[in-house]
Amino acid sequence: DIVMTQSPLSLPVTPGEPASISCRSSQSLLYSNGYKYVDWYLQKPGQSPQLLIYLGSNRASGVPDRFSGSGSGTNFTLKISRVEPEDVGVYYCMQPLQTPFTFGPGTKVDLK
Amino acid sequence: QVQLVQSGPEVKKPGASVKVSCKASGYTFSNYTIHWVRQAPGQRLEWMGWLNPGTGYGKLSQKFQGRLTLPRDTSASIAFMELSSLRSEDTAIYYCARVKLDYYYGLDVWGQGTTVTVSS
């Protein structure tokens, strides 16, 4: 199975400031079609996960443009340009390249 | 609007089975696969398997082989997750989510989750 790791696991943030989360995979997630098979999900407190970014850098419908995804074959980053109070929760990266899909351990983002 | 609505909480004894439903509305059921993901207390999200409701074909995580089935009722646009031989470690919130068939756009719609508690 592909192992996903994230850092940091906890990230206190200040509203209006940028934030960044890293995700690493045990195998390259770059497929032959040129797409990077990594997604980012946010699970707000008491809610189901919600899709933020798919295939490495594509924002899902309705996701604010302050969220962006980037990365190479095994190293990926989610950036929030200016954190808003509603961005608190746990962020997960996930690889859908091969089954079983696997998730990172999550990064808990809360306000300082 | 597009939504996946899951059945209510379940409490089961060890060794029993549980069947969770996921009713789709607002879109064409057969144009998306349904995935099942669970989250045990304090643990990361864990992918369990997926099903193509139109064909009945799917794939399960090897971890659940022999215990997990993913039936569906296409006439009612409902997908099910049935897990047997339950043990305490299966206590978790179970989510369904959809993925478009012809192009990957991520797990873009999720159900509200169903809490399954396994306790003697």
PDB file of C-alpha atoms in Angstrom:
ATOM      1  CA  ASP A   1       0.000   0.000   0.000  1.00  0.00           C
ATOM      2  CA  ILE A   2       1.101   3.582  -0.608  1.00  0.00           C
ATOM      3  CA  VAL A   3       1.927   5.280   2.685  1.00  0.00           C
ATOM      4  CA  MET A   4       1.015   8.948   3.059  1.00  0.00           C
ATOM      5  CA  THR A   5       2.670  11.159   5.662  1.00  0.00           C
ATOM      6  CA  GLN A   6       1.954  14.777   6.558  1.00  0.00           C
ATOM      7  CA  SER A   7       3.705  17.579   8.405  1.00  0.00           C
ATOM      8  CA  PRO A   8       3.129  19.287  10.644  1.00  0.00           C
ATOM      9  CA  LEU A   9       0.486  17.285  12.490  1.00  0.00           C
ATOM     10  CA  SER A  10      -0.629  20.405  14.339  1.00  0.00           C
ATOM     11  CA  LEU A  11      -0.635  23.922  12.947  1.00  0.00           C
ATOM     12  CA  PRO A  12      -1.753  26.950  14.973  1.00  0.00           C
ATOM     13  CA  VAL A  13      -2.554  29.794  12.589  1.00  0.00           C
ATOM     14  CA  THR A  14      -3.282  33.494  12.752  1.00  0.00           C
ATOM     15  CA  PRO A  15      -6.218  34.775  10.669  1.00  0.00           C
ATOM     16  CA  GLY A  16      -4.993  36.729   7.677  1.00  0.00           C
ATOM     17  CA  GLU A  17      -1.635  34.941   7.658  1.00  0.00           C
ATOM     18  CA  PRO A  18      -0.557  32.237   5.185  1.00  0.00           C
ATOM     19  CA  ALA A  19      -0.335  28.558   6.087  1.00  0.00           C
ATOM     20  CA  SER A  20       1.213  25.531   4.442  1.00  0.00           C
ATOM     21  CA  ILE A  21       0.862  21.767   4.907  1.00  0.00           C
ATOM     22  CA  SER A  22       3.182  19.149   3.418  1.00  0.00           C
ATOM     23  CA  CYS A  23       2.308  15.659   2.296  1.00  0.00           C
ATOM     24  CA  ARG A  24       4.678  12.929   1.191  1.00  0.00           C
ATOM     25  CA  SER A  25       3.915   9.625  -0.504  1.00  0.00           C
ATOM     26  CA  SER A  26       5.956   6.402  -0.388  1.00  0.00           C
ATOM     27  CA  GLN A  27       5.639   6.056  -4.179  1.00  0.00           C
ATOM     28  CA  SER A  28       5.361   8.533  -7.009  1.00  0.00           C
ATOM     29  CA  LEU A  29       1.798   9.713  -7.592  1.00  0.00           C
ATOM     30  CA  LEU A  30       2.614  11.011 -11.071  1.00  0.00           C
ATOM     31  CA  TYR A  31       0.674   8.928 -13.552  1.00  0.00           C
ATOM     32  CA  SER A  32       1.485   8.385 -17.220  1.00  0.00           C
ATOM     33  CA  ASN A  33      -1.244  10.863 -18.191  1.00  0.00           C
ATOM     34  CA  GLY A  34       0.731  13.651 -16.536  1.00  0.00           C
ATOM     35  CA  TYR A  35      -1.627  14.082 -13.608  1.00  0.00           C
ATOM     36  CA  LYS A  36      -0.527  13.881  -9.983  1.00  0.00           C
ATOM     37  CA  TYR A  37      -2.938  11.650  -8.115  1.00  0.00           C
ATOM     38  CA  VAL A  38      -3.227  13.437  -4.806  1.00  0.00           C
ATOM     39  CA  ASP A  39      -6.271  15.085  -3.263  1.00  0.00           C
ATOM     40  CA  TRP A  40      -6.742  17.335  -0.266  1.00  0.00           C
ATOM     41  CA  TYR A  41      -9.757  17.172   2.061  1.00  0.00           C
ATOM     42  CA  LEU A  42     -10.809  19.296   5.007  1.00  0.00           C
ATOM     43  CA  GLN A  43     -12.821  17.844   7.851  1.00  0.00           C
ATOM     44  CA  LYS A  44     -14.337  20.639   9.877  1.00  0.00           C
ATOM     45  CA  PRO A  45     -15.309  19.841  13.478  1.00  0.00           C
ATOM     46  CA  GLY A  46     -18.340  17.565  13.588  1.00  0.00           C
ATOM     47  CA  GLN A  47     -18.645  17.388   9.802  1.00  0.00           C
ATOM     48  CA  SER A  48     -17.913  14.988   6.963  1.00  0.00           C
ATOM     49  CA  PRO A  49     -14.722  15.527   4.979  1.00  0.00           C
ATOM     50  CA  GLN A  50     -15.047  17.959   2.071  1.00  0.00           C
ATOM     51  CA  LEU A  51     -12.992  18.034  -1.105  1.00  0.00           C
ATOM     52  CA  LEU A  52     -10.653  20.988  -1.547  1.00  0.00           C
ATOM     53  CA  ILE A  53      -8.162  19.975  -4.245  1.00  0.00           C
ATOM     54  CA  TYR A  54      -8.104  17.027  -6.675  1.00  0.00           C
ATOM     55  CA  LEU A  55      -5.318  15.773  -8.951  1.00  0.00           C
ATOM     56  CA  GLY A  56      -2.724  17.817  -7.162  1.00  0.00           C
ATOM     57  CA  SER A  57      -3.735  21.351  -8.064  1.00  0.00           C
ATOM     58  CA  ASN A  58      -7.375  21.548  -9.177  1.00  0.00           C
ATOM     59  CA  ARG A  59      -9.707  23.376  -6.831  1.00  0.00           C
ATOM     60  CA  ALA A  60     -13.046  21.682  -6.333  1.00  0.00           C
ATOM     61  CA  SER A  61     -16.234  23.535  -7.125  1.00  0.00           C
ATOM     62  CA  GLY A  62     -16.925  26.323  -4.655  1.00  0.00           C
ATOM     63  CA  VAL A  63     -13.512  26.200  -2.980  1.00  0.00           C
ATOM     64  CA  PRO A  64     -12.089  29.710  -2.409  1.00  0.00           C
ATOM     65  CA  ASP A  65      -9.028  30.635  -4.419  1.00  0.00           C
ATOM     66  CA  ARG A  66      -7.004  31.186  -1.261  1.00  0.00           C
ATOM     67  CA  PHE A  67      -6.487  27.392  -1.333  1.00  0.00           C
ATOM     68  CA  SER A  68      -3.896  26.030  -3.734  1.00  0.00           C
ATOM     69  CA  GLY A  69      -2.174  22.701  -4.266  1.00  0.00           C
ATOM     70  CA  SER A  70       1.205  21.957  -5.793  1.00  0.00           C
ATOM     71  CA  GLY A  71       3.949  19.365  -5.786  1.00  0.00           C
ATOM     72  CA  SER A  72       6.047  16.801  -7.567  1.00  0.00           C
ATOM     73  CA  GLY A  73       5.848  13.006  -7.721  1.00  0.00           C
ATOM     74  CA  THR A  74       6.143  12.310  -4.005  1.00  0.00           C
ATOM     75  CA  ASN A  75       6.081  15.705  -2.291  1.00  0.00           C
ATOM     76  CA  PHE A  76       2.970  17.849  -2.218  1.00  0.00           C
ATOM     77  CA  THR A  77       1.877  21.057  -0.557  1.00  0.00           C
ATOM     78  CA  LEU A  78      -1.421  22.650   0.317  1.00  0.00           C
ATOM     79  CA  LYS A  79      -1.227  26.399   0.788  1.00  0.00           C
ATOM     80  CA  ILE A  80      -3.727  28.807   2.256  1.00  0.00           C
ATOM     81  CA  SER A  81      -2.801  32.320   1.187  1.00  0.00           C
ATOM     82  CA  ARG A  82      -4.703  34.065   4.000  1.00  0.00           C
ATOM     83  CA  VAL A  83      -6.285  31.903   6.683  1.00  0.00           C
ATOM     84  CA  GLU A  84      -9.907  32.609   7.566  1.00  0.00           C
ATOM     85  CA  PRO A  85     -11.478  31.517  10.877  1.00  0.00           C
ATOM     86  CA  GLU A  86     -13.696  29.028   9.011  1.00  0.00           C
ATOM     87  CA  ASP A  87     -10.597  27.164   7.752  1.00  0.00           C
ATOM     88  CA  VAL A  88     -10.049  25.405  11.093  1.00  0.00           C
ATOM     89  CA  GLY A  89     -10.268  21.634  11.058  1.00  0.00           C
ATOM     90  CA  VAL A  90      -8.224  18.631  10.053  1.00  0.00           C
ATOM     91  CA  TYR A  91      -6.653  18.546   6.599  1.00  0.00           C
ATOM     92  CA  TYR A  92      -5.968  15.202   4.937  1.00  0.00           C
ATOM     93  CA  CYS A  93      -4.065  14.340   1.792  1.00  0.00           C
ATOM     94  CA  MET A  94      -5.153  11.194  -0.038  1.00  0.00           C
ATOM     95  CA  GLN A  95      -3.796   9.196  -2.942  1.00  0.00           C
ATOM     96  CA  PRO A  96      -6.357   7.776  -5.438  1.00  0.00           C
ATOM     97  CA  LEU A  97      -3.702   6.351  -7.760  1.00  0.00           C
ATOM     98  CA  GLN A  98      -4.083   2.754  -6.650  1.00  0.00           C
ATOM     99  CA  THR A  99      -6.331   0.782  -4.364  1.00  0.00           C
ATOM    100  CA  PRO A 100      -6.508   0.836  -1.462  1.00  0.00           C
ATOM    101  CA  PHE A 101      -6.736   4.618  -1.554  1.00  0.00           C
ATOM    102  CA  THR A 102      -4.790   5.850   1.446  1.00  0.00           C
ATOM    103  CA  PHE A 103      -4.943   8.985   3.558  1.00  0.00           C
ATOM    104  CA  GLY A 104      -2.342  10.897   5.499  1.00  0.00           C
ATOM    105  CA  PRO A 105      -2.647  11.137   9.293  1.00  0.00           C
ATOM    106  CA  GLY A 106      -4.178  14.595   9.100  1.00  0.00           C
ATOM    107  CA  THR A 107      -2.988  18.070  10.066  1.00  0.00           C
ATOM    108  CA  LYS A 108      -5.054  19.814  12.704  1.00  0.00           C
ATOM    109  CA  VAL A 109      -5.323  23.527  11.987  1.00  0.00           C
ATOM    110  CA  ASP A 110      -6.624  25.795  14.716  1.00  0.00           C
ATOM    111  CA  LEU A 111      -6.418  29.449  15.605  1.00  0.00           C
ATOM    112  CA  LYS A 112      -3.644  30.821  17.775  1.00  0.00           C
TER     113      LYS A 112
ATOM    114  CA  GLN B   1     -29.495  19.450  -4.811  1.00  0.00           C
ATOM    115  CA  VAL B   2     -26.881  16.719  -5.019  1.00  0.00           C
ATOM    116  CA  GLN B   3     -26.674  14.756  -1.803  1.00  0.00           C
ATOM    117  CA  LEU B   4     -25.925  11.418  -0.241  1.00  0.00           C
ATOM    118  CA  VAL B   5     -28.061  10.639   2.795  1.00  0.00           C
ATOM    119  CA  GLN B   6     -27.001   7.781   5.047  1.00  0.00           C
ATOM    120  CA  SER B   7     -28.959   5.662   7.487  1.00  0.00           C
ATOM    121  CA  GLY B   8     -28.935   6.217  11.227  1.00  0.00           C
ATOM    122  CA  PRO B   9     -26.583   5.044  13.982  1.00  0.00           C
ATOM    123  CA  GLU B  10     -26.188   1.367  14.758  1.00  0.00           C
ATOM    124  CA  VAL B  11     -25.162  -0.530  17.875  1.00  0.00           C
ATOM    125  CA  LYS B  12     -24.080  -4.127  17.313  1.00  0.00           C
ATOM    126  CA  LYS B  13     -22.632  -6.956  19.331  1.00  0.00           C
ATOM    127  CA  PRO B  14     -19.324  -8.570  18.394  1.00  0.00           C
ATOM    128  CA  GLY B  15     -19.802 -11.169  15.689  1.00  0.00           C
ATOM    129  CA  ALA B  16     -22.903  -9.522  14.255  1.00  0.00           C
ATOM    130  CA  SER B  17     -23.302  -7.804  10.879  1.00  0.00           C
ATOM    131  CA  VAL B  18     -24.263  -4.238  10.020  1.00  0.00           C
ATOM    132  CA  LYS B  19     -25.786  -2.799   6.856  1.00  0.00           C
ATOM    133  CA  VAL B  20     -25.496   0.931   6.215  1.00  0.00           C
ATOM    134  CA  SER B  21     -27.395   2.620   3.398  1.00  0.00           C
ATOM    135  CA  CYS B  22     -26.451   5.631   1.288  1.00  0.00           C
ATOM    136  CA  LYS B  23     -29.265   7.193  -0.756  1.00  0.00           C
ATOM    137  CA  ALA B  24     -28.237   9.347  -3.694  1.00  0.00           C
ATOM    138  CA  SER B  25     -30.324  12.201  -5.066  1.00  0.00           C
ATOM    139  CA  GLY B  26     -29.906  15.130  -7.426  1.00  0.00           C
ATOM    140  CA  TYR B  27     -27.766  13.289  -9.981  1.00  0.00           C
ATOM    141  CA  THR B  28     -27.714  10.196 -12.208  1.00  0.00           C
ATOM    142  CA  PHE B  29     -26.803   7.354  -9.856  1.00  0.00           C
ATOM    143  CA  SER B  30     -25.076   5.227 -12.499  1.00  0.00           C
ATOM    144  CA  ASN B  31     -22.720   8.019 -13.628  1.00  0.00           C
ATOM    145  CA  TYR B  32     -20.701   7.906 -10.406  1.00  0.00           C
ATOM    146  CA  THR B  33     -19.016   5.218  -8.348  1.00  0.00           C
ATOM    147  CA  ILE B  34     -19.709   5.054  -4.615  1.00  0.00           C
ATOM    148  CA  HIS B  35     -16.790   4.759  -2.227  1.00  0.00           C
ATOM    149  CA  TRP B  36     -16.888   3.849   1.452  1.00  0.00           C
ATOM    150  CA  VAL B  37     -14.506   5.398   3.959  1.00  0.00           C
ATOM    151  CA  ARG B  38     -14.466   4.922   7.710  1.00  0.00           C
ATOM    152  CA  GLN B  39     -12.976   6.810  10.627  1.00  0.00           C
ATOM    153  CA  ALA B  40     -12.344   5.061  13.917  1.00  0.00           C
ATOM    154  CA  PRO B  41     -12.080   7.280  17.010  1.00  0.00           C
ATOM    155  CA  GLY B  42      -8.872   9.305  16.877  1.00  0.00           C
ATOM    156  CA  GLN B  43      -7.713   7.577  13.686  1.00  0.00           C
ATOM    157  CA  ARG B  44      -7.112   8.701  10.157  1.00  0.00           C
ATOM    158  CA  LEU B  45      -9.647   8.138   7.396  1.00  0.00           C
ATOM    159  CA  GLU B  46      -9.569   4.599   6.004  1.00  0.00           C
ATOM    160  CA  TRP B  47     -10.760   3.667   2.527  1.00  0.00           C
ATOM    161  CA  MET B  48     -12.781   0.449   2.371  1.00  0.00           C
ATOM    162  CA  GLY B  49     -13.889  -0.080  -1.222  1.00  0.00           C
ATOM    163  CA  TRP B  50     -15.846   1.197  -4.190  1.00  0.00           C
ATOM    164  CA  LEU B  51     -18.760   0.092  -6.359  1.00  0.00           C
ATOM    165  CA  ASN B  52     -19.978   1.016  -9.826  1.00  0.00           C
ATOM    166  CA  PRO B  53     -23.762   1.070  -9.261  1.00  0.00           C
ATOM    167  CA  GLY B  54     -24.478   0.619 -12.944  1.00  0.00           C
ATOM    168  CA  THR B  55     -22.482  -2.575 -13.451  1.00  0.00           C
ATOM    169  CA  GLY B  56     -22.198  -3.909  -9.924  1.00  0.00           C
ATOM    170  CA  TYR B  57     -18.437  -4.136 -10.344  1.00  0.00           C
ATOM    171  CA  GLY B  58     -16.236  -2.853  -7.575  1.00  0.00           C
ATOM    172  CA  LYS B  59     -13.114  -3.327  -5.596  1.00  0.00           C
ATOM    173  CA  LEU B  60     -12.553  -3.877  -1.905  1.00  0.00           C
ATOM    174  CA  SER B  61      -9.573  -3.176   0.270  1.00  0.00           C
ATOM    175  CA  GLN B  62      -7.851  -6.467   0.975  1.00  0.00           C
ATOM    176  CA  LYS B  63      -8.155  -5.665   4.671  1.00  0.00           C
ATOM    177  CA  PHE B  64     -11.906  -6.276   4.462  1.00  0.00           C
ATOM    178  CA  GLN B  65     -11.976  -9.170   1.996  1.00  0.00           C
ATOM    179  CA  GLY B  66     -14.416 -11.832   3.118  1.00  0.00           C
ATOM    180  CA  ARG B  67     -16.228  -9.478   5.538  1.00  0.00           C
ATOM    181  CA  LEU B  68     -17.370  -6.616   3.319  1.00  0.00           C
ATOM    182  CA  THR B  69     -19.971  -6.517   0.582  1.00  0.00           C
ATOM    183  CA  LEU B  70     -21.262  -3.488  -1.334  1.00  0.00           C
ATOM    184  CA  PRO B  71     -24.721  -4.221  -2.749  1.00  0.00           C
ATOM    185  CA  ARG B  72     -26.923  -1.622  -4.334  1.00  0.00           C
ATOM    186  CA  ASP B  73     -30.531  -0.971  -5.365  1.00  0.00           C
ATOM    187  CA  THR B  74     -30.341   0.939  -8.621  1.00  0.00           C
ATOM    188  CA  SER B  75     -34.107   1.444  -8.830  1.00  0.00           C
ATOM    189  CA  ALA B  76     -34.009   3.406  -5.579  1.00  0.00           C
ATOM    190  CA  SER B  77     -30.517   4.930  -6.078  1.00  0.00           C
ATOM    191  CA  ILE B  78     -29.254   3.393  -2.850  1.00  0.00           C
ATOM    192  CA  ALA B  79     -25.833   1.929  -2.154  1.00  0.00           C
ATOM    193  CA  PHE B  80     -25.179  -0.263   0.855  1.00  0.00           C
ATOM    194  CA  MET B  81     -22.170  -1.239   2.935  1.00  0.00           C
ATOM    195  CA  GLU B  82     -22.481  -4.554   4.741  1.00  0.00           C
ATOM    196  CA  LEU B  83     -19.774  -5.573   7.177  1.00  0.00           C
ATOM    197  CA  SER B  84     -19.905  -8.926   8.943  1.00  0.00           C
ATOM    198  CA  SER B  85     -18.120 -10.581  11.880  1.00  0.00           C
ATOM    199  CA  LEU B  86     -17.953  -7.250  13.643  1.00  0.00           C
ATOM    200  CA  ARG B  87     -15.339  -6.632  16.309  1.00  0.00           C
ATOM    201  CA  SER B  88     -14.696  -3.713  18.620  1.00  0.00           C
ATOM    202  CA  GLU B  89     -12.122  -2.291  16.200  1.00  0.00           C
ATOM    203  CA  ASP B  90     -14.926  -1.752  13.662  1.00  0.00           C
ATOM    204  CA  THR B  91     -16.421   0.945  15.876  1.00  0.00           C
ATOM    205  CA  ALA B  92     -16.224   3.975  13.602  1.00  0.00           C
ATOM    206  CA  ILE B  93     -18.082   6.559  11.568  1.00  0.00           C
ATOM    207  CA  TYR B  94     -18.756   5.159   8.101  1.00  0.00           C
ATOM    208  CA  TYR B  95     -19.025   7.546   5.146  1.00  0.00           C
ATOM    209  CA  CYS B  96     -20.100   7.073   1.563  1.00  0.00           C
ATOM    210  CA  ALA B  97     -18.789   9.403  -1.135  1.00  0.00           C
ATOM    211  CA  ARG B  98     -19.145   9.604  -4.901  1.00  0.00           C
ATOM    212  CA  VAL B  99     -16.555   9.738  -7.683  1.00  0.00           C
ATOM    213  CA  LYS B 100     -17.390  10.538 -11.310  1.00  0.00           C
ATOM    214  CA  LEU B 101     -16.994   7.591 -13.669  1.00  0.00           C
ATOM    215  CA  ASP B 102     -15.476   9.090 -16.785  1.00  0.00           C
ATOM    216  CA  TYR B 103     -12.974  11.507 -15.254  1.00  0.00           C
ATOM    217  CA  TYR B 104     -11.491  11.816 -11.823  1.00  0.00           C
ATOM    218  CA  TYR B 105     -12.723  14.892  -9.914  1.00  0.00           C
ATOM    219  CA  GLY B 106     -12.094  13.567  -6.415  1.00  0.00           C
ATOM    220  CA  LEU B 107     -14.542  12.330  -3.796  1.00  0.00           C
ATOM    221  CA  ASP B 108     -16.667  15.385  -4.366  1.00  0.00           C
ATOM    222  CA  VAL B 109     -19.841  14.682  -2.378  1.00  0.00           C
ATOM    223  CA  TRP B 110     -19.930  12.852   0.963  1.00  0.00           C
ATOM    224  CA  GLY B 111     -22.714  11.475   3.080  1.00  0.00           C
ATOM    225  CA  GLN B 112     -23.230  12.757   6.602  1.00  0.00           C
ATOM    226  CA  GLY B 113     -21.720   9.631   8.140  1.00  0.00           C
ATOM    227  CA  THR B 114     -23.182   6.714  10.091  1.00  0.00           C
ATOM    228  CA  THR B 115     -21.862   5.837  13.528  1.00  0.00           C
ATOM    229  CA  VAL B 116     -21.462   2.114  14.111  1.00  0.00           C
ATOM    230  CA  THR B 117     -20.692   1.021  17.649  1.00  0.00           C
ATOM    231  CA  VAL B 118     -19.608  -2.551  18.343  1.00  0.00           C
ATOM    232  CA  SER B 119     -19.916  -3.439  21.994  1.00  0.00           C
ATOM    233  CA  SER B 120     -20.890  -6.413  24.082  1.00  0.00           C
TER     234      SER B 120
END
